[in-house]
PDB file of C-alpha atoms in Angstrom:
ATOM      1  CA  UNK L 284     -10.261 -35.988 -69.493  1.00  0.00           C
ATOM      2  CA  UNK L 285      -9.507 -35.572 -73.403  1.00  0.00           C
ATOM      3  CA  UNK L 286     -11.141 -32.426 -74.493  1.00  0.00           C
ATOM      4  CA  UNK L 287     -11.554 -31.922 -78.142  1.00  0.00           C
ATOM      5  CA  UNK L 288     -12.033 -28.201 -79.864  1.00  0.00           C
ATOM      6  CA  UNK L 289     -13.255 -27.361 -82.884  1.00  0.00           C
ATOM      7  CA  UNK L 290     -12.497 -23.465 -84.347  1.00  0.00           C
ATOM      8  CA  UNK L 291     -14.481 -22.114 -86.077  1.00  0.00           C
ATOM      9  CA  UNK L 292     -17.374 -23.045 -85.496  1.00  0.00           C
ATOM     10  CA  UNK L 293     -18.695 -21.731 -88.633  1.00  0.00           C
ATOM     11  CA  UNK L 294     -17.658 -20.998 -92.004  1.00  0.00           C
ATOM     12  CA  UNK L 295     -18.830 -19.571 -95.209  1.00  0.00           C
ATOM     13  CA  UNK L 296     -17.152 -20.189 -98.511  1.00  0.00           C
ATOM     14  CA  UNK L 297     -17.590 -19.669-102.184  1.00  0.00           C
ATOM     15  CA  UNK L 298     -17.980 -22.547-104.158  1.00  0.00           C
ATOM     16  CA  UNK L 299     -15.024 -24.090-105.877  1.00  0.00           C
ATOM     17  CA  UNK L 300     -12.735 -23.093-102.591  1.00  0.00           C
ATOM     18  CA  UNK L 301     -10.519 -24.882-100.802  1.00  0.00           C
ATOM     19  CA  UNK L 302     -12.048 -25.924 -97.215  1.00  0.00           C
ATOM     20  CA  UNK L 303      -9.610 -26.549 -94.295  1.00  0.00           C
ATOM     21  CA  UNK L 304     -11.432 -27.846 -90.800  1.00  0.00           C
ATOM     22  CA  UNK L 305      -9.435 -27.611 -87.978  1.00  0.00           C
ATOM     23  CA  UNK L 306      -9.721 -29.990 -84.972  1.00  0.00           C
ATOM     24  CA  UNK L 307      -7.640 -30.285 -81.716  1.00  0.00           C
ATOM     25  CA  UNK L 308      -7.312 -32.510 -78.709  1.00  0.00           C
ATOM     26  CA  UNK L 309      -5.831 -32.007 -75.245  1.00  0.00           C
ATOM     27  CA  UNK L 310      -4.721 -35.559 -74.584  1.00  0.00           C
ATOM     28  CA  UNK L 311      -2.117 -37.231 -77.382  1.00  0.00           C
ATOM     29  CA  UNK L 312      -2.492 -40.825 -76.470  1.00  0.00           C
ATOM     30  CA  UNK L 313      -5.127 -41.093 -78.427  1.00  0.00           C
ATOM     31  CA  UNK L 314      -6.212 -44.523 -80.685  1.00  0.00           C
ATOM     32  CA  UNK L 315      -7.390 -43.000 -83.363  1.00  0.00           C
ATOM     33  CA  UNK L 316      -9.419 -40.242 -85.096  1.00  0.00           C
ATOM     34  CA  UNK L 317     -12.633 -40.037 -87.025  1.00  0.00           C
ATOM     35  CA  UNK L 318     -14.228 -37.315 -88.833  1.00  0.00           C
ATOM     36  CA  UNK L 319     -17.984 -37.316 -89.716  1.00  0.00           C
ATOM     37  CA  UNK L 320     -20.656 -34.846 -91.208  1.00  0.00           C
ATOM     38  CA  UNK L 321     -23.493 -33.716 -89.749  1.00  0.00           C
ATOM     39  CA  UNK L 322     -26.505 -32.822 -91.987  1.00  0.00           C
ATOM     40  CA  UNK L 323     -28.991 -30.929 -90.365  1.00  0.00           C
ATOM     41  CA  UNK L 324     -31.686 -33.190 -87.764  1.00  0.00           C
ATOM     42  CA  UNK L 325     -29.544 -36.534 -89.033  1.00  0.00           C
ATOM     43  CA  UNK L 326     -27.358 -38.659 -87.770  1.00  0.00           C
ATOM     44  CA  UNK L 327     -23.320 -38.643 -88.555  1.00  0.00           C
ATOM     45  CA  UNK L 328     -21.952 -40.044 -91.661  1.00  0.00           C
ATOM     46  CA  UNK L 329     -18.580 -41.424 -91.395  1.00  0.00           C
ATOM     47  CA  UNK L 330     -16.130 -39.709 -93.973  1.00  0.00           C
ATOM     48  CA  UNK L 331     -12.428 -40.941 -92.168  1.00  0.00           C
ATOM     49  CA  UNK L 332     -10.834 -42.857 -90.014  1.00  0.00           C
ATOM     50  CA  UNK L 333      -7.626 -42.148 -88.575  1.00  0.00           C
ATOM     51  CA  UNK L 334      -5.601 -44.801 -86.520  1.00  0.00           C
ATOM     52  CA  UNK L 335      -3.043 -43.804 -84.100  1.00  0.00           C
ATOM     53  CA  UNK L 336      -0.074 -44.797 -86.411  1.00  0.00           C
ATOM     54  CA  UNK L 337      -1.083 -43.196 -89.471  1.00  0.00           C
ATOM     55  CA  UNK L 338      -0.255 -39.484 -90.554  1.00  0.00           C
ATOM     56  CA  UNK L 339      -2.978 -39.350 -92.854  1.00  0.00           C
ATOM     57  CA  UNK L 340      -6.264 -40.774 -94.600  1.00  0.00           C
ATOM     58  CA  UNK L 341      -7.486 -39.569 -98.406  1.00  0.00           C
ATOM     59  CA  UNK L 342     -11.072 -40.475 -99.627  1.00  0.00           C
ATOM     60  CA  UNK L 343     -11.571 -38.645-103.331  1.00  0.00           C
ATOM     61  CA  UNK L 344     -11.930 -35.178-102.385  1.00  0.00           C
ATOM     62  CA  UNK L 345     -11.465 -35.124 -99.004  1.00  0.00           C
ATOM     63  CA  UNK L 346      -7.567 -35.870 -96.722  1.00  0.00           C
ATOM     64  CA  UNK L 347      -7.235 -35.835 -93.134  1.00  0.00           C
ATOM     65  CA  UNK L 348      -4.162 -35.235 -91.129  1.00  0.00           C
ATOM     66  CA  UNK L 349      -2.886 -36.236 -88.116  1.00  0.00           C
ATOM     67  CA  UNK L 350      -0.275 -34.671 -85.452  1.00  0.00           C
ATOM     68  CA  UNK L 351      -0.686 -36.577 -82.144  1.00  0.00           C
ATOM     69  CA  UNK L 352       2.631 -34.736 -81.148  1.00  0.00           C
ATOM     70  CA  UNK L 353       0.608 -31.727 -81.662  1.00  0.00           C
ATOM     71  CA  UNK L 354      -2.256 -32.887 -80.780  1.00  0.00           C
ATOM     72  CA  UNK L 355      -3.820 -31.559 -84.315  1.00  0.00           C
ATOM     73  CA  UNK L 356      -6.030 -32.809 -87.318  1.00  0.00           C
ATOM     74  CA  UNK L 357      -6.878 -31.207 -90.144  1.00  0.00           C
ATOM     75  CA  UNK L 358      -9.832 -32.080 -92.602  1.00  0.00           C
ATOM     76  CA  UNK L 359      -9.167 -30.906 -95.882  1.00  0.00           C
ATOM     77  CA  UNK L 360     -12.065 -30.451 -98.803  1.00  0.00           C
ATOM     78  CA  UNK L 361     -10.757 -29.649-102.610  1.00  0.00           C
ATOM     79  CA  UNK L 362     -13.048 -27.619-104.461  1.00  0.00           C
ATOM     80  CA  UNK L 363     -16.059 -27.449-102.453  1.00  0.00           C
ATOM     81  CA  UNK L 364     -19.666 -28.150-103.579  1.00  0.00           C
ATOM     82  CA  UNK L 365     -23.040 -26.677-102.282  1.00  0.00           C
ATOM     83  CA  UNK L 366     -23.966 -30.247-101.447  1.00  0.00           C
ATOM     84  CA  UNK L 367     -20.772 -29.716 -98.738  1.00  0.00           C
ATOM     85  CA  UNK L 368     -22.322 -27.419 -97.148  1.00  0.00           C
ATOM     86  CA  UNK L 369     -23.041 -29.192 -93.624  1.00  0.00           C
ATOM     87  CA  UNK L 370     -21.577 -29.465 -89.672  1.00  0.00           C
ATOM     88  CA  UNK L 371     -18.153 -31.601 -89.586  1.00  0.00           C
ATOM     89  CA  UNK L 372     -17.256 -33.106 -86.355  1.00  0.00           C
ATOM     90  CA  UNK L 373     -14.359 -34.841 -85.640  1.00  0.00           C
ATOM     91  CA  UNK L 374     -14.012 -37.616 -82.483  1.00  0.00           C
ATOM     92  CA  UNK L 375     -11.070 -39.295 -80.767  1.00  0.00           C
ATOM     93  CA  UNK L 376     -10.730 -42.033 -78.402  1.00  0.00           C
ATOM     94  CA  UNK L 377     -10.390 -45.763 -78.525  1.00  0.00           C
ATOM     95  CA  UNK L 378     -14.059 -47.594 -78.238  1.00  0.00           C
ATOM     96  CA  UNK L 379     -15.059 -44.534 -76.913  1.00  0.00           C
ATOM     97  CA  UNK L 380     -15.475 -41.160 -78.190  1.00  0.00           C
ATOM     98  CA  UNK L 381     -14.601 -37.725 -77.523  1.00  0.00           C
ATOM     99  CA  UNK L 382     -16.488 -35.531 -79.771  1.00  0.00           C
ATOM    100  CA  UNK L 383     -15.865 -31.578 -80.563  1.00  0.00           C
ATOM    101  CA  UNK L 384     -18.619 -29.381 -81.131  1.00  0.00           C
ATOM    102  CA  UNK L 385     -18.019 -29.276 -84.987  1.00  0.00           C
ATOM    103  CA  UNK L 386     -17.258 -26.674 -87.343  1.00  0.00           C
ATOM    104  CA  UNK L 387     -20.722 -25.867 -89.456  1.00  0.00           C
ATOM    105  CA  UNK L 388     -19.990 -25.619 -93.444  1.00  0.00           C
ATOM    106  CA  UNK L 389     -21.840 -23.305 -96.052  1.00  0.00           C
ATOM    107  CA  UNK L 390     -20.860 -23.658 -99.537  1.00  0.00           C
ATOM    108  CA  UNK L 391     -21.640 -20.687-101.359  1.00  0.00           C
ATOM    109  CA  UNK L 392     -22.977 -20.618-105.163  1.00  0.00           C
TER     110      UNK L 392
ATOM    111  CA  UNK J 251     -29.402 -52.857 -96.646  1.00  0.00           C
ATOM    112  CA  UNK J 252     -26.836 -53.002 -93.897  1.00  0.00           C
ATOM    113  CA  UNK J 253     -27.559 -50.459 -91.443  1.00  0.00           C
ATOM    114  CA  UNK J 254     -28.769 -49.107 -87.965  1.00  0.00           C
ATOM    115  CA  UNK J 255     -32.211 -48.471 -87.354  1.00  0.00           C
ATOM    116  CA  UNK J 256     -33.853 -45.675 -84.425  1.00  0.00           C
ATOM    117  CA  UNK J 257     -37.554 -45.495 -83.785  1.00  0.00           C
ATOM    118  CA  UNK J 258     -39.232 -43.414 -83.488  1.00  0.00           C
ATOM    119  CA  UNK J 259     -37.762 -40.178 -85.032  1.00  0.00           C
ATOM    120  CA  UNK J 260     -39.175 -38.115 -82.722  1.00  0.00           C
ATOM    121  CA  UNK J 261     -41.006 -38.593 -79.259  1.00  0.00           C
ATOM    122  CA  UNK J 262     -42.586 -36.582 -76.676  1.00  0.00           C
ATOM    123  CA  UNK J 263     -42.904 -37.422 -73.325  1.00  0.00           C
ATOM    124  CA  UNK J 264     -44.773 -35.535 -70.280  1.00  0.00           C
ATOM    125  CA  UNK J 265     -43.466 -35.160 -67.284  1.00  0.00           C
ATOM    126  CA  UNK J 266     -42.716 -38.193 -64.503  1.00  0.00           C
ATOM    127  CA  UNK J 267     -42.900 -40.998 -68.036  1.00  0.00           C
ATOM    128  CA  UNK J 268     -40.213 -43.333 -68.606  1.00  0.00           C
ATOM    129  CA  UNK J 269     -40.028 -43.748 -72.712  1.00  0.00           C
ATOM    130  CA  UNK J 270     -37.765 -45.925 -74.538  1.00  0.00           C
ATOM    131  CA  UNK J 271     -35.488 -45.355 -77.274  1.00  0.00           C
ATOM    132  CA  UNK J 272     -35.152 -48.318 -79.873  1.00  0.00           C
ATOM    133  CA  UNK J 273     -31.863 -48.953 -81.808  1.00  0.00           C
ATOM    134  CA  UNK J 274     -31.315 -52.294 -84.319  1.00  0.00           C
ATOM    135  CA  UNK J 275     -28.522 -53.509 -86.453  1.00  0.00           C
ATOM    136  CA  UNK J 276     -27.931 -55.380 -88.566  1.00  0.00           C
ATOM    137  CA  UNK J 277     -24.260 -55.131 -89.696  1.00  0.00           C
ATOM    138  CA  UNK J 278     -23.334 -57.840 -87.053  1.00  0.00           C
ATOM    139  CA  UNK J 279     -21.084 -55.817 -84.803  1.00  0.00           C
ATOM    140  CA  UNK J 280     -20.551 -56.780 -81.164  1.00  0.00           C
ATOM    141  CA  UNK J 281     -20.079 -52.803 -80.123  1.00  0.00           C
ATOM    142  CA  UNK J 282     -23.118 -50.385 -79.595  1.00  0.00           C
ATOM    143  CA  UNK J 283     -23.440 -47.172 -78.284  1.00  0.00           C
ATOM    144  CA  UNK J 284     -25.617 -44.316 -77.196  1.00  0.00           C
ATOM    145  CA  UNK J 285     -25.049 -40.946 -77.456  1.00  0.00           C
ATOM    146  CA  UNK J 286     -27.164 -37.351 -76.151  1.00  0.00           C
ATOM    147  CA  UNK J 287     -26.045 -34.174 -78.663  1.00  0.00           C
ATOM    148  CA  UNK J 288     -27.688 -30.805 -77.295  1.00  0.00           C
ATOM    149  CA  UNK J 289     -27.738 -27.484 -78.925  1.00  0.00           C
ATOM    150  CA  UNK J 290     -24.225 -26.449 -79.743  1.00  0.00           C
ATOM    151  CA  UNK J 291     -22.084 -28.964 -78.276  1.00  0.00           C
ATOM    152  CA  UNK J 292     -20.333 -32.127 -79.176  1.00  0.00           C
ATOM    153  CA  UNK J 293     -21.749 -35.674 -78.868  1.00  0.00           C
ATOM    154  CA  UNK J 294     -21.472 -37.049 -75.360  1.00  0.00           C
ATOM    155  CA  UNK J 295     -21.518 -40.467 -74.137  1.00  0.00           C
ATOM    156  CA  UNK J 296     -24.250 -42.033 -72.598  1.00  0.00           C
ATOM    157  CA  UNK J 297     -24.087 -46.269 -72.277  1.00  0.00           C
ATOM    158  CA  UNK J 298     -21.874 -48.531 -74.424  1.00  0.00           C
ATOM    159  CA  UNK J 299     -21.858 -52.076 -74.802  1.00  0.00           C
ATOM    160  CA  UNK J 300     -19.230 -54.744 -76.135  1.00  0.00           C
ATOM    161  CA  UNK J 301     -20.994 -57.814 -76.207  1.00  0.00           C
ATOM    162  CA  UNK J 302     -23.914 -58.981 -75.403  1.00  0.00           C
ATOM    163  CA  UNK J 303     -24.867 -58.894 -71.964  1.00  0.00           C
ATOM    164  CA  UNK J 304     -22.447 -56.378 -70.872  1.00  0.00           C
ATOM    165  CA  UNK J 305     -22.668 -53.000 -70.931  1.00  0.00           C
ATOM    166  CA  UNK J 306     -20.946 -49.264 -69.031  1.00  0.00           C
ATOM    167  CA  UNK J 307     -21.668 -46.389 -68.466  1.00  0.00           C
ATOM    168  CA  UNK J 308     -20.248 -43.318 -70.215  1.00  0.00           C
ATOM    169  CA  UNK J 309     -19.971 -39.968 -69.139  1.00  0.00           C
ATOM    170  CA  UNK J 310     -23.961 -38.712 -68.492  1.00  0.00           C
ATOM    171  CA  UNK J 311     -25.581 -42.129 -67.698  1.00  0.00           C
ATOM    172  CA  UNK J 312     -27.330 -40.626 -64.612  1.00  0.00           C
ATOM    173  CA  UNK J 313     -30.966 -40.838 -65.553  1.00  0.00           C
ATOM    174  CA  UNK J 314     -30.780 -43.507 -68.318  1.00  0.00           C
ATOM    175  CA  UNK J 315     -30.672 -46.980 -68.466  1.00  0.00           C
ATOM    176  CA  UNK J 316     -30.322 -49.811 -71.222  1.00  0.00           C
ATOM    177  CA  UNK J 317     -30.471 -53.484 -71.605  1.00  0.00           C
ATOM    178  CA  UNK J 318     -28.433 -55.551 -74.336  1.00  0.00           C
ATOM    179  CA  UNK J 319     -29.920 -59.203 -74.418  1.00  0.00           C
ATOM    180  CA  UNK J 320     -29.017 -59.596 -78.269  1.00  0.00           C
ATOM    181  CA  UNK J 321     -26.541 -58.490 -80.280  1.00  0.00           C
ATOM    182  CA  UNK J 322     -28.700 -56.408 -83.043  1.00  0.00           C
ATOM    183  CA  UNK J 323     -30.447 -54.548 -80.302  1.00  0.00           C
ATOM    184  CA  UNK J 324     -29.437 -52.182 -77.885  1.00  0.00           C
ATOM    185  CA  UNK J 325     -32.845 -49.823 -76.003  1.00  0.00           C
ATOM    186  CA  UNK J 326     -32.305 -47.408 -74.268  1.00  0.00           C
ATOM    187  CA  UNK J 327     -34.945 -45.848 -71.280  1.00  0.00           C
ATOM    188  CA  UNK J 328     -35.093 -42.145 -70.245  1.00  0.00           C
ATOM    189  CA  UNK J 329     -36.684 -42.485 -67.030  1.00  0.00           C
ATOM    190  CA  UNK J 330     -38.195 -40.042 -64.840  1.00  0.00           C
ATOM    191  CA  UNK J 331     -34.852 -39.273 -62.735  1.00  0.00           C
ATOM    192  CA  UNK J 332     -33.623 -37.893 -65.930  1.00  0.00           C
ATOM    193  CA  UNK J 333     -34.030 -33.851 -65.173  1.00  0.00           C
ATOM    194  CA  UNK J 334     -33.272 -32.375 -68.665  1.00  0.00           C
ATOM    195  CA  UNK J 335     -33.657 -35.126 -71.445  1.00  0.00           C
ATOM    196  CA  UNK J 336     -34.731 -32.952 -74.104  1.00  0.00           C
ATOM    197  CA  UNK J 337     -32.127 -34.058 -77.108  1.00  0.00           C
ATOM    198  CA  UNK J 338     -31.024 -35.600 -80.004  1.00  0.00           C
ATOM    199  CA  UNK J 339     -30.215 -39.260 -79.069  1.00  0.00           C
ATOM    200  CA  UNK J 340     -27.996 -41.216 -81.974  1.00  0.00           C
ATOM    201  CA  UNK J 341     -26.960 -44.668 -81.497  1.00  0.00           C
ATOM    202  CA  UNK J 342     -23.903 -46.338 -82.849  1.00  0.00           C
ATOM    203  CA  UNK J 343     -22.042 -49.156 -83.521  1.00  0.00           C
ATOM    204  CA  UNK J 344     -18.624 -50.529 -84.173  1.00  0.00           C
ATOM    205  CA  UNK J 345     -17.436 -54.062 -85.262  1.00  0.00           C
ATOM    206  CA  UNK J 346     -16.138 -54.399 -82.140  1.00  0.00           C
ATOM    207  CA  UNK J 347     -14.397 -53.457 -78.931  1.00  0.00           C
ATOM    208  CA  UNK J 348     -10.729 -52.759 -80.476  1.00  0.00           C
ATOM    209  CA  UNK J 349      -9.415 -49.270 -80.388  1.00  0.00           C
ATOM    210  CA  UNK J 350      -9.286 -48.768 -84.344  1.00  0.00           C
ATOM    211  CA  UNK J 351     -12.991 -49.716 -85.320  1.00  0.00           C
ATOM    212  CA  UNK J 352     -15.088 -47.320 -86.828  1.00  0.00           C
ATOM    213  CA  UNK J 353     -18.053 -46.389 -85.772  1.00  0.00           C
ATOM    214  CA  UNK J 354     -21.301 -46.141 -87.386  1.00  0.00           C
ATOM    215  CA  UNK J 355     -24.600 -43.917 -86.838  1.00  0.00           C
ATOM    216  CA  UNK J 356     -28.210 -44.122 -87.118  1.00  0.00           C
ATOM    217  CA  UNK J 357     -30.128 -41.228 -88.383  1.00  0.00           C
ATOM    218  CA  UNK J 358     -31.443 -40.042 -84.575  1.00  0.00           C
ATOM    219  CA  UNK J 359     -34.525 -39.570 -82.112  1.00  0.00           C
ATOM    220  CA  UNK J 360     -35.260 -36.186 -81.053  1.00  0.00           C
ATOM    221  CA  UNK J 361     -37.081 -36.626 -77.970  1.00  0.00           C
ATOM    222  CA  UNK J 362     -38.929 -33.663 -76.206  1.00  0.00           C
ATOM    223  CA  UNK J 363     -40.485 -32.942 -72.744  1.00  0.00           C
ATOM    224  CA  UNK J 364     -43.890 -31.105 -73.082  1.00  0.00           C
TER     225      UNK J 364
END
């Protein structure tokens, strides 16, 4: 059973810092990878997708990595924003999902 | 606007009551999905479907129970046999059943047992 972990699962940062969200999964046969946010009593926004082949997906601030050999990703966030401040989960699986408990975000101003 | 729809936000149900949890799309996938998040952990997986018609069971479908006769709408029921179904329930959908789809979220129904 593919068990996904998320550490920390919270962090505090000063605006304008680098943020770097850690996510790992037990089983590396995995089809792909998605990380969403979480604002608080919503549902999930998708921010990237990750397919099985690729190392990597960039979307204007934000680049995810992928190590299935590992069986890492990393969410990166360039200088973060209050309005960043939220929980980031991150899923893997095929048509269905694996979810970790997400890392929760505040943004400092 | 393209999107997935949950009603209501929020529900309460007594003890011994079925309720049912509505979820619409309209982006024209074939996929749909239903998830439970509690407290502190991750999403888990409650009933997916592929097409219409068909649908399995996930990992905590004990207690639960959908229907998918069209392909915007996918209900779910929280029946009585269900002995903790206080949550957040978030539906989802993806294009369809291939590995690499994305998948998409409505905004949620917190349901609570008085």
């Amino acid at each position: 059973k593919q068990e996904v972990t998320q550490i920390p699962a919270a962090l505090s940062v000063p605006e304008g810092e680098n943020l770097v969200l850690n996510c790992s999964f037990t089983d590396s046969a995995i089809y792909n990878l998605q990380w969403f946010r979480q604002d608080p009593g919503k549902g999930l926004t998708s921010l990237l997708l990750i397919q099985s082949s690729q190392r990597e997906q960039t979307s204007g601030r934000l680049n995810a990595s992928l190590d299935k050999s590992s069986g890492r990703s990393t969410l990166y966030i360039a200088a973060s924003q209050p309005g960043d401040s939220a929980t980031y989960l991150c899923a893997v699986g095929d048509y269905k999902l694996s979810f970790g408990a997400g890392t929760t975000v505040t943004v400092r101003a | 606007d393209g999107g997935i729809t949950q009603s209501p936000k929020y529900l309460f149900r007594k003890e011994g009551q079925n309720v049912t949890l509505s979820c619409e799309q309209n982006l024209n996938h074939d996929a749909m999905y239903w998830y439970r998040q509690d407290p502190g952990q991750g999403l888990r997986l409650i009933y997916y479907s592929q097409i219409v018609n068909d649908f399995q069971k996930g990992d905590i479908a004990e207690g639960y129970s959908v229907s998918r006769e069209k392909k915007e709408s996918f209900p779910l029921t929280v029946t009585s046999a269900q002995k903790n179904p206080t949550a957040f329930y978030l539906c989802a959908s993806s294009l369809g059943g291939q590995a690499y789809n994305e998948q998409f979220f409505g905004p949620g129904t917190r349901l609570t047992v008085l």
